[in-house]
Short mmCIF file of C-alpha atoms in Angstrom, two decimals:
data_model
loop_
_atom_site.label_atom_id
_atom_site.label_comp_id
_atom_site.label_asym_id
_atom_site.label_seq_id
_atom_site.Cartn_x
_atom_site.Cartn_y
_atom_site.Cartn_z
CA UNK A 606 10.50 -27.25 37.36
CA UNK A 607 7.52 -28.09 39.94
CA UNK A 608 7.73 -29.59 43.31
CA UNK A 609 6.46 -32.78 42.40
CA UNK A 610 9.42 -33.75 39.63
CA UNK A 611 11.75 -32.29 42.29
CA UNK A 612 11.21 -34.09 44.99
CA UNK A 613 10.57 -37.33 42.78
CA UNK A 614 12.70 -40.09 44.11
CA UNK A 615 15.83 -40.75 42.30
CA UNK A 616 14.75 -44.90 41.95
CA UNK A 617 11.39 -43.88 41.10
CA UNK A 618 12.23 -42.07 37.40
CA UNK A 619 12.25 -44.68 34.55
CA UNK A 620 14.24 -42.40 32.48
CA UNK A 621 11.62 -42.55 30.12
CA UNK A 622 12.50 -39.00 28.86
CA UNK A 623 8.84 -37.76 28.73
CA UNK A 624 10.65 -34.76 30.98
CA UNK A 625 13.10 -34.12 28.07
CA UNK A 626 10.85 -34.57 25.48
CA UNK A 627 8.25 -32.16 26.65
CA UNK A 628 10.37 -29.07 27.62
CA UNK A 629 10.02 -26.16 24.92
CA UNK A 630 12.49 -24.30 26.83
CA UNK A 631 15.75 -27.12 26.69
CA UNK A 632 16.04 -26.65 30.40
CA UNK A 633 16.05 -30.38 30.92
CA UNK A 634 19.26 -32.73 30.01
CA UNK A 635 19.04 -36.26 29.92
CA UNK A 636 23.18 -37.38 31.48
CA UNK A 637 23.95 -41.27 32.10
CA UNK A 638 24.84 -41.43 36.11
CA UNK A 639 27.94 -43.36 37.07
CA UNK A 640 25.33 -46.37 37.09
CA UNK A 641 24.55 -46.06 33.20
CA UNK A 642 21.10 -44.97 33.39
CA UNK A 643 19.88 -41.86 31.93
CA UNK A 644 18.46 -39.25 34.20
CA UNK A 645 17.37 -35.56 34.02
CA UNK A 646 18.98 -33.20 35.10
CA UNK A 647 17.48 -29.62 35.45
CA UNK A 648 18.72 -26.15 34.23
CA UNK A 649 16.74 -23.57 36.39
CA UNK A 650 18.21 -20.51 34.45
CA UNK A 651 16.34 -21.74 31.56
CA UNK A 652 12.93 -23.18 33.50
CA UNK A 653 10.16 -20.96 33.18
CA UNK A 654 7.97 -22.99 35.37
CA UNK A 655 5.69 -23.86 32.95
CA UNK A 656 5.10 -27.63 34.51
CA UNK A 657 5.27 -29.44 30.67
CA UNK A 658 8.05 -31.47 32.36
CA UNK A 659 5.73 -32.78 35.24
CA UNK A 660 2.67 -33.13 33.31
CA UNK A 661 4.28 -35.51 30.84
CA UNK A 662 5.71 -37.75 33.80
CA UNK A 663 4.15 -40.99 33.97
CA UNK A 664 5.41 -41.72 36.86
CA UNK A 665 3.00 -38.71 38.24
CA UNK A 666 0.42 -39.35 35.80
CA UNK A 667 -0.42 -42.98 36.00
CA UNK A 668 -3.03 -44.01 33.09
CA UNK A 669 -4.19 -47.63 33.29
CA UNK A 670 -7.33 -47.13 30.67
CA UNK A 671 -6.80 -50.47 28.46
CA UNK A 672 -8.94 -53.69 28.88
CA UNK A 673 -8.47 -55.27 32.14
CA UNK A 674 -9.16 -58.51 30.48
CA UNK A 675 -7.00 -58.26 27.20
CA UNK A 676 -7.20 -60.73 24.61
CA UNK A 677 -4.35 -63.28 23.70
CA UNK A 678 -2.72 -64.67 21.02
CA UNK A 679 -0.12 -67.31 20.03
CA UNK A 680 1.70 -66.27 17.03
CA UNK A 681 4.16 -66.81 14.66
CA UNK A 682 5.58 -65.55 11.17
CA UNK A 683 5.33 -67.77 8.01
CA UNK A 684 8.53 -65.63 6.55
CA UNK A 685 11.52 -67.99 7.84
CA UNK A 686 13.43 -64.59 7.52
CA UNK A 687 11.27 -62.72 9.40
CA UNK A 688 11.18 -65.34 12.28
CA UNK A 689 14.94 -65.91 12.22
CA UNK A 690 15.42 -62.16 12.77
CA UNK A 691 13.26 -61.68 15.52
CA UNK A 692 13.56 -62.66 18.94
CA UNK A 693 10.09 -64.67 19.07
CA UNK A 694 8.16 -65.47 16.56
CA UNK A 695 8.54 -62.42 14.07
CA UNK A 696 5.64 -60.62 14.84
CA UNK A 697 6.74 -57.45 15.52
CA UNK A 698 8.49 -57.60 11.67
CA UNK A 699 4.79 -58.27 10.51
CA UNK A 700 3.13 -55.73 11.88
CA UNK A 701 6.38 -53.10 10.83
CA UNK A 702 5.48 -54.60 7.28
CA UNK A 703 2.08 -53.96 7.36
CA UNK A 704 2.83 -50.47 8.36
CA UNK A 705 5.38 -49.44 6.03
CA UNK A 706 3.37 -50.70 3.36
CA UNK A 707 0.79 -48.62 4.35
CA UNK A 708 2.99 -45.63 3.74
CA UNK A 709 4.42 -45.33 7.43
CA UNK A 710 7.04 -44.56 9.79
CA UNK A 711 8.42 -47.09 12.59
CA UNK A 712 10.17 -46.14 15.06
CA UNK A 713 12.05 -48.55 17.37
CA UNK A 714 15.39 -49.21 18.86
CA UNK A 715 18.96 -49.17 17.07
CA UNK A 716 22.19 -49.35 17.10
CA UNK A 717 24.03 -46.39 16.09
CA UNK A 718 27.73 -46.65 14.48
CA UNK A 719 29.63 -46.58 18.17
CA UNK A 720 26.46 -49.17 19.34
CA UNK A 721 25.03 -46.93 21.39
CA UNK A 722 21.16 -47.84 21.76
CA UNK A 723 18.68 -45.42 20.40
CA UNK A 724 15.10 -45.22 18.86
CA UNK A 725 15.52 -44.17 15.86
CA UNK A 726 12.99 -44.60 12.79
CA UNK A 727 12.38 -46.39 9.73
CA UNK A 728 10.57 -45.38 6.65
CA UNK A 729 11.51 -48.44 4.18
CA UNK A 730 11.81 -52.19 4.25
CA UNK A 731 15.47 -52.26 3.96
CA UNK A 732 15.60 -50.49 6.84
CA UNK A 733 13.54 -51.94 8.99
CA UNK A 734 16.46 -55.30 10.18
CA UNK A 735 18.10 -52.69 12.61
CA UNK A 736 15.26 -52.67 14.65
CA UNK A 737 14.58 -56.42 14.93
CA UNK A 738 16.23 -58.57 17.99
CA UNK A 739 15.75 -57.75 21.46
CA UNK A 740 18.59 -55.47 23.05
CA UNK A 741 18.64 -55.77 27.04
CA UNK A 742 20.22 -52.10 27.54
CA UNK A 743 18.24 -48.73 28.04
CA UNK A 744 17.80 -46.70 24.89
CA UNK A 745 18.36 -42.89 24.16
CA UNK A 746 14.88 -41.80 22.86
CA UNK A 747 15.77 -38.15 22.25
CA UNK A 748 13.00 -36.05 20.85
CA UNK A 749 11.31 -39.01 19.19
CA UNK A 750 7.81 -38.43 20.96
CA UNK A 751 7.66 -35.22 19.40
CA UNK A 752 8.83 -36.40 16.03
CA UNK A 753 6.02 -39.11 16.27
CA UNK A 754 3.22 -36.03 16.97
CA UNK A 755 4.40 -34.15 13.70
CA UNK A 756 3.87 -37.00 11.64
CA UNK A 757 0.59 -37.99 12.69
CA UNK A 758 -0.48 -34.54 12.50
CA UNK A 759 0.65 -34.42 8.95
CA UNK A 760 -1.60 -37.80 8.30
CA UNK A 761 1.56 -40.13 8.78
CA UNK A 762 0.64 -43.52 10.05
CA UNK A 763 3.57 -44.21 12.76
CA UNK A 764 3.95 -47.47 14.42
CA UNK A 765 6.29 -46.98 18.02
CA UNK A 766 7.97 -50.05 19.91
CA UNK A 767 9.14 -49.56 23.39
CA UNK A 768 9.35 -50.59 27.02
CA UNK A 769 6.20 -50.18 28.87
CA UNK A 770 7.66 -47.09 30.54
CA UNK A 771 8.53 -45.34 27.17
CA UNK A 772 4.84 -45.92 25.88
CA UNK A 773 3.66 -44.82 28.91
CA UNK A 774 5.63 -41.13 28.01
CA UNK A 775 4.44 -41.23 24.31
CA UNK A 776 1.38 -42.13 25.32
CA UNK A 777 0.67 -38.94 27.89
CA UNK A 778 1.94 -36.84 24.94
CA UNK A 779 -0.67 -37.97 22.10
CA UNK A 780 -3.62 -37.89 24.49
CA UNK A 781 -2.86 -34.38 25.10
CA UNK A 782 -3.22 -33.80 20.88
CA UNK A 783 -6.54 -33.98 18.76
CA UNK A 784 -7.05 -35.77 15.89
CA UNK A 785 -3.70 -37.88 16.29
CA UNK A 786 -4.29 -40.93 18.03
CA UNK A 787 -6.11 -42.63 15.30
CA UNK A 788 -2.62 -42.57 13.10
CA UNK A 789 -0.35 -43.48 15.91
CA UNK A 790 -0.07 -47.59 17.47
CA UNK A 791 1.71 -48.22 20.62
CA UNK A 792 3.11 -51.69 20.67
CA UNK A 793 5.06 -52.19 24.45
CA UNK A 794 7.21 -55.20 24.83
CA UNK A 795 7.21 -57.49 27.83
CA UNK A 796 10.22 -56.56 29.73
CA UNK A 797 12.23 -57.57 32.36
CA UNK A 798 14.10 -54.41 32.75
CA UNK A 799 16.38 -52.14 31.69
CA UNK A 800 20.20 -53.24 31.65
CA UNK A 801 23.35 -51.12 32.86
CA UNK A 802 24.93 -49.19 29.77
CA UNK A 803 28.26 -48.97 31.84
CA UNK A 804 27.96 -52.64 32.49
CA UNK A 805 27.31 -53.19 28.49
CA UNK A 806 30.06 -51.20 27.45
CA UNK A 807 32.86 -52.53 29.51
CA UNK A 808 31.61 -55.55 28.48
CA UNK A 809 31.85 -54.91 24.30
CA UNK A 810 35.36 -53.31 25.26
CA UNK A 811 36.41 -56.75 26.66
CA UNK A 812 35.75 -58.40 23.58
CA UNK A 813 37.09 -56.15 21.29
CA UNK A 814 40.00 -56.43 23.69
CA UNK A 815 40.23 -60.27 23.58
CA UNK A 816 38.79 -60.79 19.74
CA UNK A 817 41.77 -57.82 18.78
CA UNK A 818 38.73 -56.10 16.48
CA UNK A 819 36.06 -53.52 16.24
CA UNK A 820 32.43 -54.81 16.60
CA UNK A 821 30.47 -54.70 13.41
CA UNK A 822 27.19 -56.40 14.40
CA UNK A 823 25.36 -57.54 17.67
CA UNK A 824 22.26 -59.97 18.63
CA UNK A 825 21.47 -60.54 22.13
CA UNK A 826 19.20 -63.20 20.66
CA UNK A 827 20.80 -65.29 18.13
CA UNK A 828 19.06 -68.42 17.32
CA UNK A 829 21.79 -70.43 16.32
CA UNK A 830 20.79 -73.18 18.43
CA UNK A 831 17.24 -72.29 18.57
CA UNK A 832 14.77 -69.82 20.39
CA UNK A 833 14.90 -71.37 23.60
CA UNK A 834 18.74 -71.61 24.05
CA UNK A 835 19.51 -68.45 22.55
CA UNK A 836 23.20 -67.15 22.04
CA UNK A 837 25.37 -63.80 22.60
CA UNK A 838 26.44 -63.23 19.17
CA UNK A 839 29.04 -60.44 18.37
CA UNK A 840 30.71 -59.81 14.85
CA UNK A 841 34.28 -58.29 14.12
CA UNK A 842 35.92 -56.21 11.93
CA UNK A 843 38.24 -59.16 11.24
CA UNK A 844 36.05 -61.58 10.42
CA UNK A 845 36.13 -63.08 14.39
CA UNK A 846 32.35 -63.91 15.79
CA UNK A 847 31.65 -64.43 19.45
CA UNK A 848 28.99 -67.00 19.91
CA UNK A 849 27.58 -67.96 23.73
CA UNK A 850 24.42 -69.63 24.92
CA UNK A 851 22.50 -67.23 27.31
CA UNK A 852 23.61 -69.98 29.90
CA UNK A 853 27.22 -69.16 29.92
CA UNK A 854 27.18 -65.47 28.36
CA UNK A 855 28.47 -63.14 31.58
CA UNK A 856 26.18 -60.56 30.14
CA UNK A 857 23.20 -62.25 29.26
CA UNK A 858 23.85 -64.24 33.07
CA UNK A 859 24.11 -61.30 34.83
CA UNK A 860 20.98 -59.79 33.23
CA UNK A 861 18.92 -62.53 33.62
CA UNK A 862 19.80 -62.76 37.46
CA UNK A 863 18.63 -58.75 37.82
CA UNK A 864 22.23 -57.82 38.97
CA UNK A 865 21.98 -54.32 37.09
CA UNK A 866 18.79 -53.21 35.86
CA UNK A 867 17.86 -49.59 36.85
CA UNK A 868 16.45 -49.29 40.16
CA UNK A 869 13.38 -48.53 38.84
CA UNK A 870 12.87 -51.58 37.21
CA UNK A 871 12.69 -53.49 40.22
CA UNK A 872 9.19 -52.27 41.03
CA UNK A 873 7.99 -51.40 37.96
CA UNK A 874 4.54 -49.53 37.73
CA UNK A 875 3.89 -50.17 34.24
CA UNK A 876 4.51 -53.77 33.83
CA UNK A 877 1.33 -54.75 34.62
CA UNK A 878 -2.34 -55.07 33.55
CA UNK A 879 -3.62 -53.20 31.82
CA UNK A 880 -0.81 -52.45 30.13
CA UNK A 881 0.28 -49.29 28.10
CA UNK A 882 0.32 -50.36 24.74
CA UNK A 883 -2.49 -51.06 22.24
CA UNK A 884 -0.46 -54.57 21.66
CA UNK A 885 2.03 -56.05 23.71
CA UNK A 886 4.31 -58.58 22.52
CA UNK A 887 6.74 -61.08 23.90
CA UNK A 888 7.77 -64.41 24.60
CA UNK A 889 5.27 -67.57 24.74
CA UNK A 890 8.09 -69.27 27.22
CA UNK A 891 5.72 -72.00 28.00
CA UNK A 892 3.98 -72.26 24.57
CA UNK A 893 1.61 -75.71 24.17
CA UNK A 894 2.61 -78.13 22.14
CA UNK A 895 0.30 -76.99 19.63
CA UNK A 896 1.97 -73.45 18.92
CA UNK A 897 5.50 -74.99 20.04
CA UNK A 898 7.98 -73.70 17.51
CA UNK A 899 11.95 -74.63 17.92
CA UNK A 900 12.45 -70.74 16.25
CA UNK A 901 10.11 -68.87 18.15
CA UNK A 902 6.54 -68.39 19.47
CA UNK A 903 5.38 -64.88 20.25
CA UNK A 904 2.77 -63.52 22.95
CA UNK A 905 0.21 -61.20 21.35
CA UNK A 906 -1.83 -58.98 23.79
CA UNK A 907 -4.11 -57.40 22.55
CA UNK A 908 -5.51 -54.48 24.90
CA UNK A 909 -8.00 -52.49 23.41
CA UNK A 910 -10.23 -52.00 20.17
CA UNK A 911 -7.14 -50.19 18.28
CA UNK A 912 -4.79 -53.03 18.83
CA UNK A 913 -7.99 -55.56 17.73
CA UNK A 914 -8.05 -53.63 14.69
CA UNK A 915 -4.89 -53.37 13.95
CA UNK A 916 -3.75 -56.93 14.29
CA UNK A 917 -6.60 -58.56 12.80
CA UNK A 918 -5.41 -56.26 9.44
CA UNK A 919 -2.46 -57.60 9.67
CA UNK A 920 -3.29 -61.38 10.41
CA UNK A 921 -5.56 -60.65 7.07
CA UNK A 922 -2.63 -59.13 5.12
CA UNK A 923 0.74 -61.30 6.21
CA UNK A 924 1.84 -65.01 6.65
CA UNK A 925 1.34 -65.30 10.25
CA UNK A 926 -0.16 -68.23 12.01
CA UNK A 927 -2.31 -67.50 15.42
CA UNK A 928 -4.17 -69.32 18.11
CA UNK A 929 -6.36 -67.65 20.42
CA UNK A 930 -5.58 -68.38 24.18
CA UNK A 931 -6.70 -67.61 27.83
CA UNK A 932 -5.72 -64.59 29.62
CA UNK A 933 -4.37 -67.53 32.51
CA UNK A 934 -1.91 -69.59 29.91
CA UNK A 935 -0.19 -65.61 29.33
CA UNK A 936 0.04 -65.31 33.01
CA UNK A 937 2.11 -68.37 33.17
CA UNK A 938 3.85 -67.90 30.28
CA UNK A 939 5.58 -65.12 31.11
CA UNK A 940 4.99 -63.77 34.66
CA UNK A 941 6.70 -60.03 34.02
CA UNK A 942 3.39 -59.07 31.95
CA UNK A 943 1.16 -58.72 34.87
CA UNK A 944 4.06 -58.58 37.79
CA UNK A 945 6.59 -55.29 37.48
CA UNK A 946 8.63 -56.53 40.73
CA UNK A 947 12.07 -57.85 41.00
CA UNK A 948 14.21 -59.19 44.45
CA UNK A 949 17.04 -56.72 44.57
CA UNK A 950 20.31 -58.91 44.84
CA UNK A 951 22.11 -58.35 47.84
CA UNK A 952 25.63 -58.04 45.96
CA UNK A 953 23.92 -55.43 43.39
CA UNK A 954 25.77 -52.62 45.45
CA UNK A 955 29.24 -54.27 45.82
CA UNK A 956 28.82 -54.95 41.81
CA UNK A 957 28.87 -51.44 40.92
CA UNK A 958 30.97 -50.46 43.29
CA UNK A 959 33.57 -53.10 42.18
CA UNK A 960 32.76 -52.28 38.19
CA UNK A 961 34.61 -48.89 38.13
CA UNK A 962 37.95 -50.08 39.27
CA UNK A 963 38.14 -53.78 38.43
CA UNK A 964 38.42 -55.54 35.01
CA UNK A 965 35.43 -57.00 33.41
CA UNK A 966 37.46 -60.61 33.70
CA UNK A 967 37.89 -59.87 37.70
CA UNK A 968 33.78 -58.61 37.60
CA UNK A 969 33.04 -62.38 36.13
CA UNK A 970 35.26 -63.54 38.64
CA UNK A 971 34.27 -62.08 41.54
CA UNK A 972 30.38 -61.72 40.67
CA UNK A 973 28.94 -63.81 38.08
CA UNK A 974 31.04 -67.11 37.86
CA UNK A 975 28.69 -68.86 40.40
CA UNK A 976 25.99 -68.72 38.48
CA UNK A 977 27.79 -69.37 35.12
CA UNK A 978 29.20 -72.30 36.90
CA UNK A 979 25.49 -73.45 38.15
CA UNK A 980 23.99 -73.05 34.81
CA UNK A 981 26.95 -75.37 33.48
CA UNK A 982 26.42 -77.58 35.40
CA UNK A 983 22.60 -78.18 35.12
CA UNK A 984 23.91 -78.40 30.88
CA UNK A 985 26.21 -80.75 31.56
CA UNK A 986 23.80 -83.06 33.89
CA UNK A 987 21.24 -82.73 31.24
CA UNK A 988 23.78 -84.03 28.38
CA UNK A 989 24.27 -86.45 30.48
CA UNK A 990 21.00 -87.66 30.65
CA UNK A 991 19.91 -87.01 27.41
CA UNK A 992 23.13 -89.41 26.07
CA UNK A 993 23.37 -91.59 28.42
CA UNK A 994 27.21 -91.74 29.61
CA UNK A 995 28.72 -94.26 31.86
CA UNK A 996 29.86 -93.01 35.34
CA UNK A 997 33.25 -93.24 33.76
CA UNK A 998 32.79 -91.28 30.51
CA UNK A 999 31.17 -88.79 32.70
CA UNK A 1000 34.28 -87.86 34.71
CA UNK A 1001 35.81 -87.66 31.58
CA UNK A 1002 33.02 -85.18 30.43
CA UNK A 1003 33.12 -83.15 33.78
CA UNK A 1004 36.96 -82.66 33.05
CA UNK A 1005 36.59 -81.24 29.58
#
């Protein structure tokens, strides 16, 4: 292991496991810290100081060579399916599609039978649902960048779906190859950071706790009442099914409010233009009226002549509807594209602190009932509005 790596900063690593990935010699181990984010962790009877480990770091090897003026796209599927499924507006499902079809591999993140998160891939169509929905927890990527390599070398086409940070590793990797870049399409998501696996766990062991079954299936995203107000939704062994608007959800609450993301993630170096993958998808938060869709809109970036090619094949071959935009109305649509940094909260500390000895009910207590509480409130004002109760029927309504 070299200096630099060393002497990296522990908040500075994005645990993007380009370290891990790259060693020929399995001196590197990627361990969850008490935190539950993955780190390396460095076995110098096995290092032969080689310096894979610190040439595949992105965090040392920054590469920004996309357009700085990417193109942008409104989008949405035509396959109700497809849109239902995904957390937008299906796109990423279309351009999987148009890659399996082509006789490829996608690789993206799943949930493995204990719901652990990891990128795993997918070689058929019936296959391909475990990788849809958004999942706000850091995945285990393994050995997957060299697994992508192989089969582009062997003529594969392989489609790969990641944070920025993760494309960022993959990316280091193939431009150190020949002749494999042409068979390989990085697609980075717009993301707001990584959440706490501890934090995620203790929270699926309170519901199996209070639902008295084991979990069977999870969306972060469900659009049971629509894209916009999306739902928690968590199914049992016993038939039981935990449904919660992002609003109220302590998970989804605490998440959105930046309580536990890694530390990294609060300055993050790759969420920014130009960004890392050939297409970048995401939310159009603030679509027009135009694009407006109650299931889903997605942000398509395109950021160089790859991802131009690539998507205008598949806008050619699937049911997808699109509508060219500004760089400016992607901006202010959804701010983390260009903007990788996040306020701290103060109580992020005492959180973690207070999450290896307390109860998950006493953490949602102690730490995220305010803003629950806030969030309820601004509903319940808004029902109120919207329906047009008499001062009376609304102290009713408050007292529900």
């Amino acid at each position: 292991m070299t200096s630099k790596l060393l002497h990296l900063a522990k908040d500075a690593c994005v645990g993007c496991f380009g370290c891990f990935s790259s060693c020929p010699f399995d001196a590197v181990e990627m361990r969850l810290d008490d935190y539950g984010f993955y780190y390396p962790y460095f076995d110098s009877s096995k290092c032969k100081n080689c310096g894979k480990c610190e040439n595949y770091c992105p965090v040392l090897n920054y590469e920004y060579s996309n357009w700085v003026e990417p193109e942008v796209f409104a989008a949405r599927s035509n396959d109700f399916e497809l849109l239902m499924k995904g957390s937008s507006g299906g796109i990423f499902g279309e351009i999987a599609l148009s890659v399996l079809q082509a006789g490829g591999v996608v690789y993206g993140a799943g949930w493995d039978d204990n719901f652990q998160l990891r990128h795993v891939s997918v070689d058929c169509p019936d296959k391909l649902e475990k990788l849809f929905g958004s999942k706000y927890v850091q995945s285990y990527t393994g050995k997957v960048y060299s697994e992508i390599i192989t089969l582009a070398k062997k003529g594969r086409f392989v489609l790969f779906c990641g944070t920025p940070c993760q494309v960022a590793a993959l990316k280091i990797a193939i431009n150190k190859m020949k002749d494999v870049r042409q068979n390989i399409i990085l697609c980075d998501l717009i993301c707001q950071g990584v959440g706490s696996s501890a934090v995620f766990r203790k929270y699926l062991d309170h519901h199996k706790k209070k639902f008295c079954g084991d979990i069977t299936s999870i969306s972060f995203r469900s659009k049971k009442h629509g894209w916009m107000d999306f739902s928690m939704e968590i199914c049992f062994s016993n038939h039981e099914k935990y449904i919660c608007s992002r609003k109220f959800d302590p998970y989804l609450v605490g998440y959105s409010n930046a309580l536990y993301l890694r530390p990294s993630c609060y300055d993050c170096p790759f969420s920014k233009i130009p960004r890392q993958g050939d297409i970048t998808l995401g939310d159009f938060w603030r679509s027009p009226k135009e694009v407006y869709n109650h299931w889903g809109t997605s942000l398509v970036v395109i950021n160089n002549q790859w991802g131009k090619k690539v998507f205008d094949r598949v806008c050619k071959e699937r049911k997808i509807e699109v509508k060219a935009y500004l760089l400016d109305a992607a901006l202010q649509s959804n701010k983390r594209l260009s903007c990788g940094k996040l306020s701290i909260p103060d109580n992020r500390a005492d959180f973690f602190s207070d999450l290896k000895c307390q109860t998950f009910d006493r953490i949602i207590e102690g730490y995220l009932k305010r803003n629950i509480s806030v969030d309820y409130l601004k509903h319940k004002v808004n029902q109120y509005v919207l329906w047009g109760l008499s001062s009376s029927r609304l102290r009713r309504f408050f007292l529900k």
